[in-house]
Amino acid sequence: MTLSRDNATHMTVLGNVLESISGGGTPSRDVESYYEGSIPWVTIKDFHDQKYFYDSEEHITPQAVENSSTRIVPKNTVIIGARMAVGSVMITQVDTAINQDIKALYASKDIDVEYLYYWVQSKKSLMASIATGTTVKGIRLESLLSLPIPLPPLPEQRRIAEILGSVDAMIRNNTASKTKVLALREEALFHTFQPSQSNVLPLSEACSIESSLVSPKSEAYRLSPHVAPDNIESATGVLFGIKTCAEDRVISGKYTFDSRDVLYSKIRPYLRKVALPTFTGLCSADMYPLRPNTSMVTRQYLYFLLLSPQFTMYANSTSARTGIPKINREELFSYEFPLPSLEDQNRICQALGALDQYYGLLKRADTQLTELKSGLMKSLISHNAQREVSHDVV
């Protein structure tokens, strides 16, 4: 098909802008030598939300390619997940083989590869929604090829891809900043809570559990916020996805808590789920609502103590003796830690809290950038496109 060369954006279908589309295969696992080569072999597990593909977890030999249905996809080709992680997408930066769950989209001269990548990204949810299958869902080839795609002139396609690429770069930089902040925070926690021979205090003297179990089904609590371990981001204390007890449909006994408490998840302590709630609610019985003895320890200092590598190592060592990793009350309250003066605790928490505040800003920036990209994809890729769609798929 020859597309119009005027300056309008035309609606066509994916099949009209591809030279071809191909799948791959899996070399026989019975021949171990097939997997001792240097040719990258892409499977769904190699998709990690990155734009460009450089290398894979597994590699195969030329003999594996020759004796199987896999095939080599050249660099600068869009590859997508067509089964399981439907709509996942990357652009190859090296020649690579692919398995049967992947499709390679060979762009025609009418479409820019980067624009095609962003179009696939914008249609990921749609592709997933039309995937079929009982155990493993996949998108049918005819469904994929008939998806409508707006096609502006090539210079406009490149401009759109450049804009979205700039937002991607901002997202990557923000992610790198978050990683650096967390690494700095981890180092600060480690040095802050180094073992000391003097002024050591057991947790039993620093805090207590004041609340008792209540029924989340009662009228007094059914509309209360409910916090479970899954509502706390690991190692950061960020709370998210909070619903009421009624919305979560919880029925077993829960602990009450308020803004004086520190919430600590006793199961899988290696996940380091600790939070400082600013509201009143109920928490899972898999958590301890710890009320600090404020004459000795501040709430924030207790929070950072429970996040420290030293406490986590202790909690992990005690939980290893049980089937499901968890720390019981006796072991929790037996932990001893260095206790500086309240003045020094405030100074320490001010420094650590500043890192937490900065991380929070970066998290919010993450959300804003993701929303910005989503809005731009809708605006730049779909807006003002003519709705006449040609179904002459090549």
Coordinates of C-alpha atoms in Angstrom, one line a residue:
M1 CA 0.0 0.0 0.0
T2 CA 1.2 3.5 -0.8
L3 CA 0.3 6.1 1.7
S4 CA -0.5 9.8 1.0
R5 CA 2.4 12.2 1.2
D6 CA 0.5 15.3 2.2
N7 CA 0.8 16.9 5.6
A8 CA -2.4 15.3 7.2
T9 CA -2.4 12.6 9.8
H10 CA -4.0 9.5 8.4
M11 CA -5.6 6.7 10.2
T12 CA -4.6 3.3 8.8
V13 CA -3.9 -0.1 10.4
L14 CA -0.7 -1.6 11.7
G15 CA -0.5 -4.2 8.9
N16 CA -0.3 -1.3 6.4
V17 CA 2.8 0.2 7.9
L18 CA 4.9 -3.0 8.3
E19 CA 7.0 -4.7 5.7
S20 CA 6.4 -7.9 7.6
I21 CA 5.9 -9.4 11.0
S22 CA 7.6 -12.6 12.3
G23 CA 7.7 -14.8 15.4
G24 CA 10.4 -17.0 16.8
G25 CA 10.8 -20.3 18.5
T26 CA 12.6 -22.3 21.2
P27 CA 15.6 -24.5 20.3
S28 CA 15.4 -28.0 21.8
R29 CA 16.2 -28.0 25.5
D30 CA 17.4 -31.6 25.1
V31 CA 20.5 -30.3 23.3
E32 CA 22.4 -28.4 26.0
S33 CA 25.0 -27.2 23.7
Y34 CA 22.4 -25.1 21.9
Y35 CA 22.4 -22.8 24.9
E36 CA 26.1 -22.3 25.2
G37 CA 26.4 -19.7 22.4
S38 CA 26.7 -16.0 22.2
I39 CA 23.6 -15.0 20.2
P40 CA 21.0 -13.2 22.5
W41 CA 17.7 -15.1 22.6
V42 CA 14.8 -12.9 23.8
T43 CA 12.0 -14.3 25.9
I44 CA 9.3 -12.5 27.9
K45 CA 11.5 -12.4 31.0
D46 CA 13.9 -10.0 29.1
F47 CA 11.3 -7.3 29.1
H48 CA 11.9 -4.9 32.0
D49 CA 10.2 -1.7 30.9
Q50 CA 13.4 -0.6 29.2
K51 CA 13.2 1.1 25.7
Y52 CA 16.2 -0.5 24.2
F53 CA 17.3 -4.2 24.2
Y54 CA 21.0 -4.9 24.4
D55 CA 21.3 -8.4 25.9
S56 CA 19.2 -11.4 27.1
E57 CA 19.4 -13.8 30.0
E58 CA 19.9 -16.7 27.7
H59 CA 22.1 -17.1 24.6
I60 CA 22.1 -19.7 21.9
T61 CA 24.4 -20.9 19.1
P62 CA 24.1 -20.6 15.3
Q63 CA 23.3 -24.3 15.2
A64 CA 20.4 -23.7 17.6
V65 CA 19.0 -21.1 15.1
E66 CA 19.6 -23.4 12.2
N67 CA 17.8 -26.3 13.8
S68 CA 14.8 -24.5 15.3
S69 CA 12.0 -22.1 14.4
T70 CA 13.7 -19.2 16.1
R71 CA 15.1 -16.5 13.8
I72 CA 17.5 -13.6 13.9
V73 CA 16.0 -10.2 14.2
P74 CA 18.2 -7.3 13.1
K75 CA 19.0 -4.3 15.3
N76 CA 16.7 -1.3 15.2
T77 CA 13.6 -3.6 15.1
V78 CA 10.5 -3.2 17.3
I79 CA 9.8 -6.5 19.2
I80 CA 6.7 -7.0 21.3
G81 CA 5.3 -9.6 23.7
A82 CA 2.5 -11.4 21.9
R83 CA 1.8 -14.0 24.6
M84 CA 1.8 -13.6 28.4
A85 CA 3.1 -10.0 28.8
V86 CA 1.1 -8.8 25.8
G87 CA 2.1 -5.4 24.5
S88 CA 5.5 -5.2 26.2
V89 CA 7.8 -3.6 23.8
M90 CA 11.5 -2.9 23.1
I91 CA 13.7 -1.7 20.2
T92 CA 16.6 -4.1 19.5
Q93 CA 20.1 -2.5 19.6
V94 CA 21.8 -5.7 18.5
D95 CA 20.9 -8.6 16.3
T96 CA 19.0 -11.1 18.3
A97 CA 17.0 -14.3 18.2
I98 CA 13.5 -14.4 19.6
N99 CA 11.2 -17.1 21.0
Q100 CA 7.6 -18.0 20.1
D101 CA 6.1 -15.5 22.6
I102 CA 7.7 -12.5 20.8
K103 CA 6.8 -10.8 17.5
A104 CA 9.2 -8.7 15.5
L105 CA 7.6 -5.7 13.7
Y106 CA 9.5 -4.7 10.6
A107 CA 8.7 -1.1 9.9
S108 CA 8.1 0.1 6.4
K109 CA 9.6 3.3 5.0
D110 CA 6.4 5.1 6.0
I111 CA 6.8 4.8 9.7
D112 CA 9.6 5.8 12.1
V113 CA 10.8 2.9 14.4
E114 CA 10.8 5.1 17.5
Y115 CA 7.2 6.4 16.7
L116 CA 6.1 2.7 16.2
Y117 CA 7.6 1.9 19.6
Y118 CA 5.6 4.7 21.4
W119 CA 2.4 3.7 19.5
V120 CA 2.8 0.1 20.8
Q121 CA 3.3 1.5 24.3
S122 CA 0.2 3.6 24.0
K123 CA -1.8 0.5 23.0
K124 CA -0.5 -1.9 25.6
S125 CA -3.7 -1.9 27.7
L126 CA -5.8 -2.4 24.6
M127 CA -3.7 -5.3 23.4
A128 CA -3.9 -7.0 26.8
S129 CA -7.7 -6.5 26.8
I130 CA -8.2 -8.2 23.4
A131 CA -5.8 -11.1 24.2
T132 CA -7.4 -14.5 24.2
G133 CA -6.6 -17.8 25.9
T134 CA -7.4 -19.7 29.0
T135 CA -4.1 -20.5 30.7
V136 CA -1.8 -18.3 28.6
K137 CA -3.3 -15.2 26.9
G138 CA -2.0 -14.0 23.6
I139 CA -3.1 -11.6 20.9
R140 CA -4.1 -13.1 17.6
L141 CA -2.1 -12.0 14.6
E142 CA -5.1 -10.7 12.7
S143 CA -6.2 -8.6 15.7
L144 CA -2.7 -7.1 16.1
L145 CA -2.4 -6.2 12.4
S146 CA -5.9 -4.6 12.3
L147 CA -5.3 -2.2 15.2
P148 CA -5.8 1.4 14.0
I149 CA -2.7 3.6 14.0
P150 CA -2.5 7.3 13.2
L151 CA 0.2 8.1 10.7
P152 CA 1.4 11.7 10.5
P153 CA 4.2 12.6 8.0
L154 CA 7.6 11.2 9.0
P155 CA 9.1 14.5 10.3
E156 CA 6.1 14.8 12.6
Q157 CA 6.5 11.2 13.7
R158 CA 10.2 11.9 14.6
R159 CA 9.2 15.0 16.5
I160 CA 6.6 13.1 18.5
A161 CA 9.1 10.4 19.3
E162 CA 11.7 13.0 20.3
I163 CA 9.3 14.6 22.7
L164 CA 8.3 11.3 24.3
G165 CA 12.0 10.3 24.4
S166 CA 12.8 13.5 26.4
V167 CA 10.1 12.5 29.0
D168 CA 11.6 9.0 29.2
A169 CA 15.0 10.5 29.9
M170 CA 13.5 12.6 32.7
I171 CA 11.9 9.4 34.1
R172 CA 15.2 7.6 34.0
N173 CA 17.0 10.4 35.7
N174 CA 14.4 10.6 38.4
T175 CA 14.7 6.8 39.0
A176 CA 18.4 7.1 39.2
S177 CA 18.1 9.9 41.8
K178 CA 15.7 7.8 43.9
T179 CA 18.2 4.9 43.8
K180 CA 21.0 7.3 45.0
V181 CA 18.9 8.7 47.8
L182 CA 18.0 5.3 49.1
A183 CA 21.6 4.2 49.0
L184 CA 22.7 7.3 50.9
R185 CA 19.8 6.7 53.4
E186 CA 20.9 3.0 53.9
E187 CA 24.5 4.1 54.6
A188 CA 23.3 6.7 57.1
L189 CA 21.0 4.1 58.8
F190 CA 23.9 1.7 59.1
H191 CA 26.3 4.2 60.7
T192 CA 23.6 5.7 63.0
F193 CA 22.7 2.4 64.6
Q194 CA 26.1 0.8 65.1
P195 CA 26.3 -1.3 68.3
S196 CA 27.4 0.4 71.4
Q197 CA 28.7 -0.9 74.7
S198 CA 27.1 2.0 76.7
N199 CA 23.6 3.4 77.1
V200 CA 22.0 0.4 75.6
L201 CA 18.2 -0.2 76.0
P202 CA 15.9 -3.1 75.2
L203 CA 12.9 -2.3 73.0
S204 CA 10.6 -3.4 75.9
E205 CA 11.5 -0.2 77.7
A206 CA 11.3 2.0 74.7
C207 CA 7.9 1.0 73.4
S208 CA 4.8 -1.1 74.0
I209 CA 1.7 -2.4 72.2
E210 CA -1.2 -0.5 73.7
S211 CA -4.0 -1.7 71.5
S212 CA -6.0 -5.0 71.5
L213 CA -7.7 -6.9 68.7
V214 CA -11.1 -5.6 67.6
S215 CA -13.6 -6.7 65.0
P216 CA -13.3 -4.9 61.7
K217 CA -16.9 -5.9 60.9
S218 CA -18.3 -3.8 63.8
E219 CA -20.1 -0.5 63.0
A220 CA -17.4 1.3 65.0
Y221 CA -14.6 0.1 62.7
R222 CA -15.9 -1.1 59.3
L223 CA -15.3 2.3 57.7
S224 CA -11.9 2.8 59.3
P225 CA -8.7 2.8 57.2
H226 CA -7.1 -0.7 57.1
V227 CA -3.4 -1.1 56.8
A228 CA -1.8 -4.4 55.8
P229 CA 1.8 -5.2 55.1
D230 CA 1.0 -5.0 51.4
N231 CA 0.1 -1.3 51.9
I232 CA 3.7 -0.4 53.0
E233 CA 6.5 0.1 50.5
S234 CA 9.5 -2.0 51.4
A235 CA 12.3 -0.1 53.2
T236 CA 10.8 3.3 52.6
G237 CA 7.8 3.4 54.8
V238 CA 5.6 4.9 52.1
L239 CA 1.9 4.0 52.6
F240 CA -0.2 3.4 49.5
G241 CA -3.5 1.9 48.4
I242 CA -5.2 2.3 51.7
K243 CA -8.9 1.2 51.8
T244 CA -11.5 0.8 54.5
C245 CA -12.0 -2.4 56.3
A246 CA -15.3 -2.8 54.5
E247 CA -13.7 -2.3 51.1
D248 CA -10.9 -4.8 51.9
R249 CA -13.6 -7.2 53.2
V250 CA -11.5 -8.1 56.2
I251 CA -13.2 -10.2 58.9
S252 CA -10.6 -11.3 61.4
G253 CA -9.4 -9.3 64.4
K254 CA -7.3 -6.2 63.8
Y255 CA -5.3 -3.9 66.0
T256 CA -6.3 -0.2 66.4
F257 CA -3.6 2.4 65.9
D258 CA -3.3 6.2 65.7
S259 CA -0.7 8.8 64.8
R260 CA 1.3 8.1 68.0
D261 CA 2.2 4.6 66.8
V262 CA 4.8 3.1 64.6
L263 CA 3.5 0.2 62.5
Y264 CA 5.9 -2.7 62.0
S265 CA 5.2 -5.8 59.9
K266 CA 6.3 -8.9 61.9
I267 CA 6.1 -11.3 58.9
R268 CA 9.0 -11.5 56.4
P269 CA 11.1 -9.0 58.3
Y270 CA 13.6 -8.9 55.5
L271 CA 11.1 -6.8 53.6
R272 CA 11.5 -4.0 56.2
K273 CA 7.9 -2.8 56.2
V274 CA 7.7 0.0 58.8
A275 CA 5.4 3.1 58.6
L276 CA 4.5 6.3 60.4
P277 CA 0.7 6.7 60.0
T278 CA -0.8 10.2 60.2
F279 CA -4.3 8.9 60.8
T280 CA -6.3 6.6 63.0
G281 CA -7.3 3.1 61.8
L282 CA -6.9 -0.7 62.0
C283 CA -3.9 -2.7 61.1
S284 CA -3.4 -6.4 60.2
A285 CA -2.7 -8.8 63.0
D286 CA 0.5 -9.5 61.1
M287 CA 1.7 -6.1 62.3
Y288 CA 2.7 -4.5 65.6
P289 CA 1.4 -1.0 66.4
L290 CA 4.2 0.1 68.6
R291 CA 3.7 3.1 71.0
P292 CA 7.0 4.8 71.9
N293 CA 7.8 5.7 75.4
T294 CA 8.4 9.4 74.5
S295 CA 10.2 10.2 77.7
M296 CA 13.1 8.0 76.3
V297 CA 12.7 7.6 72.6
T298 CA 11.0 9.7 69.8
R299 CA 8.6 8.2 67.4
Q300 CA 10.8 8.9 64.4
Y301 CA 13.9 7.4 66.1
L302 CA 12.0 4.2 66.8
Y303 CA 10.8 4.2 63.1
F304 CA 14.4 4.5 61.8
L305 CA 15.7 2.0 64.3
L306 CA 13.2 -0.6 63.0
L307 CA 14.4 0.1 59.4
S308 CA 18.1 -0.2 60.3
P309 CA 20.2 -2.9 58.8
Q310 CA 21.2 -4.0 62.3
F311 CA 17.6 -4.6 63.5
T312 CA 16.7 -6.2 60.2
M313 CA 19.6 -8.7 60.6
Y314 CA 18.5 -9.5 64.1
A315 CA 14.8 -9.9 63.1
N316 CA 15.8 -12.2 60.2
S317 CA 18.0 -14.4 62.5
T318 CA 15.1 -14.9 64.9
S319 CA 12.5 -15.5 62.2
A320 CA 14.6 -18.2 60.5
R321 CA 13.5 -20.7 63.2
T322 CA 9.8 -20.5 62.1
G323 CA 8.0 -21.9 59.0
I324 CA 6.8 -18.5 57.9
P325 CA 9.5 -15.9 58.6
K326 CA 8.3 -13.7 61.5
I327 CA 9.5 -12.1 64.7
N328 CA 7.4 -12.7 67.8
R329 CA 6.8 -10.2 70.6
E330 CA 9.3 -11.6 73.0
E331 CA 12.1 -11.5 70.5
L332 CA 11.1 -8.1 69.3
F333 CA 11.1 -6.5 72.7
S334 CA 14.4 -8.3 73.6
Y335 CA 16.3 -6.4 71.0
E336 CA 18.8 -3.9 72.5
F337 CA 19.9 -0.8 70.8
P338 CA 22.0 2.4 71.4
L339 CA 20.0 5.2 73.0
P340 CA 21.3 8.7 72.5
S341 CA 19.8 11.7 74.2
L342 CA 16.5 13.0 73.0
E343 CA 18.3 16.0 71.6
D344 CA 20.6 13.8 69.6
Q345 CA 17.7 11.6 68.5
N346 CA 16.0 14.7 67.1
R347 CA 19.2 15.7 65.3
I348 CA 19.6 12.3 63.8
C349 CA 15.9 12.1 62.7
Q350 CA 16.1 15.5 61.2
A351 CA 18.9 14.4 58.9
L352 CA 17.3 11.0 58.0
G353 CA 13.9 12.7 57.7
A354 CA 15.3 15.1 55.1
L355 CA 16.3 12.2 53.0
D356 CA 12.9 10.7 53.3
Q357 CA 11.3 14.0 52.3
Y358 CA 13.5 14.2 49.3
Y359 CA 12.6 10.6 48.3
G360 CA 8.9 11.6 48.7
L361 CA 9.4 14.5 46.3
L362 CA 11.0 12.1 43.8
K363 CA 8.2 9.6 44.2
R364 CA 5.7 12.4 43.4
A365 CA 7.8 13.4 40.5
D366 CA 7.6 9.8 39.2
T367 CA 3.8 9.9 39.3
Q368 CA 3.7 13.3 37.6
L369 CA 6.1 12.3 34.9
T370 CA 4.2 9.1 34.2
E371 CA 1.0 11.0 34.0
L372 CA 2.7 13.6 31.7
K373 CA 3.9 10.8 29.4
S374 CA 0.5 9.1 29.3
G375 CA -1.2 12.4 28.5
L376 CA 1.3 13.3 25.8
M377 CA 1.0 9.8 24.1
K378 CA -2.8 10.3 24.0
S379 CA -2.4 13.9 22.7
L380 CA 0.4 13.4 20.2
I381 CA -0.3 10.0 18.9
S382 CA -4.1 10.0 18.8
H383 CA -5.2 13.6 18.7
N384 CA -6.6 15.2 15.5
A385 CA -6.1 11.9 13.6
Q386 CA -8.6 11.3 10.8
R387 CA -10.9 8.4 11.7
E388 CA -11.1 6.8 8.2
V389 CA -9.3 3.5 8.6
S390 CA -8.1 1.5 5.7
H391 CA -8.4 -2.3 6.3
D392 CA -6.3 -3.4 3.3
V393 CA -3.7 -5.2 5.4
V394 CA -0.5 -6.1 3.5

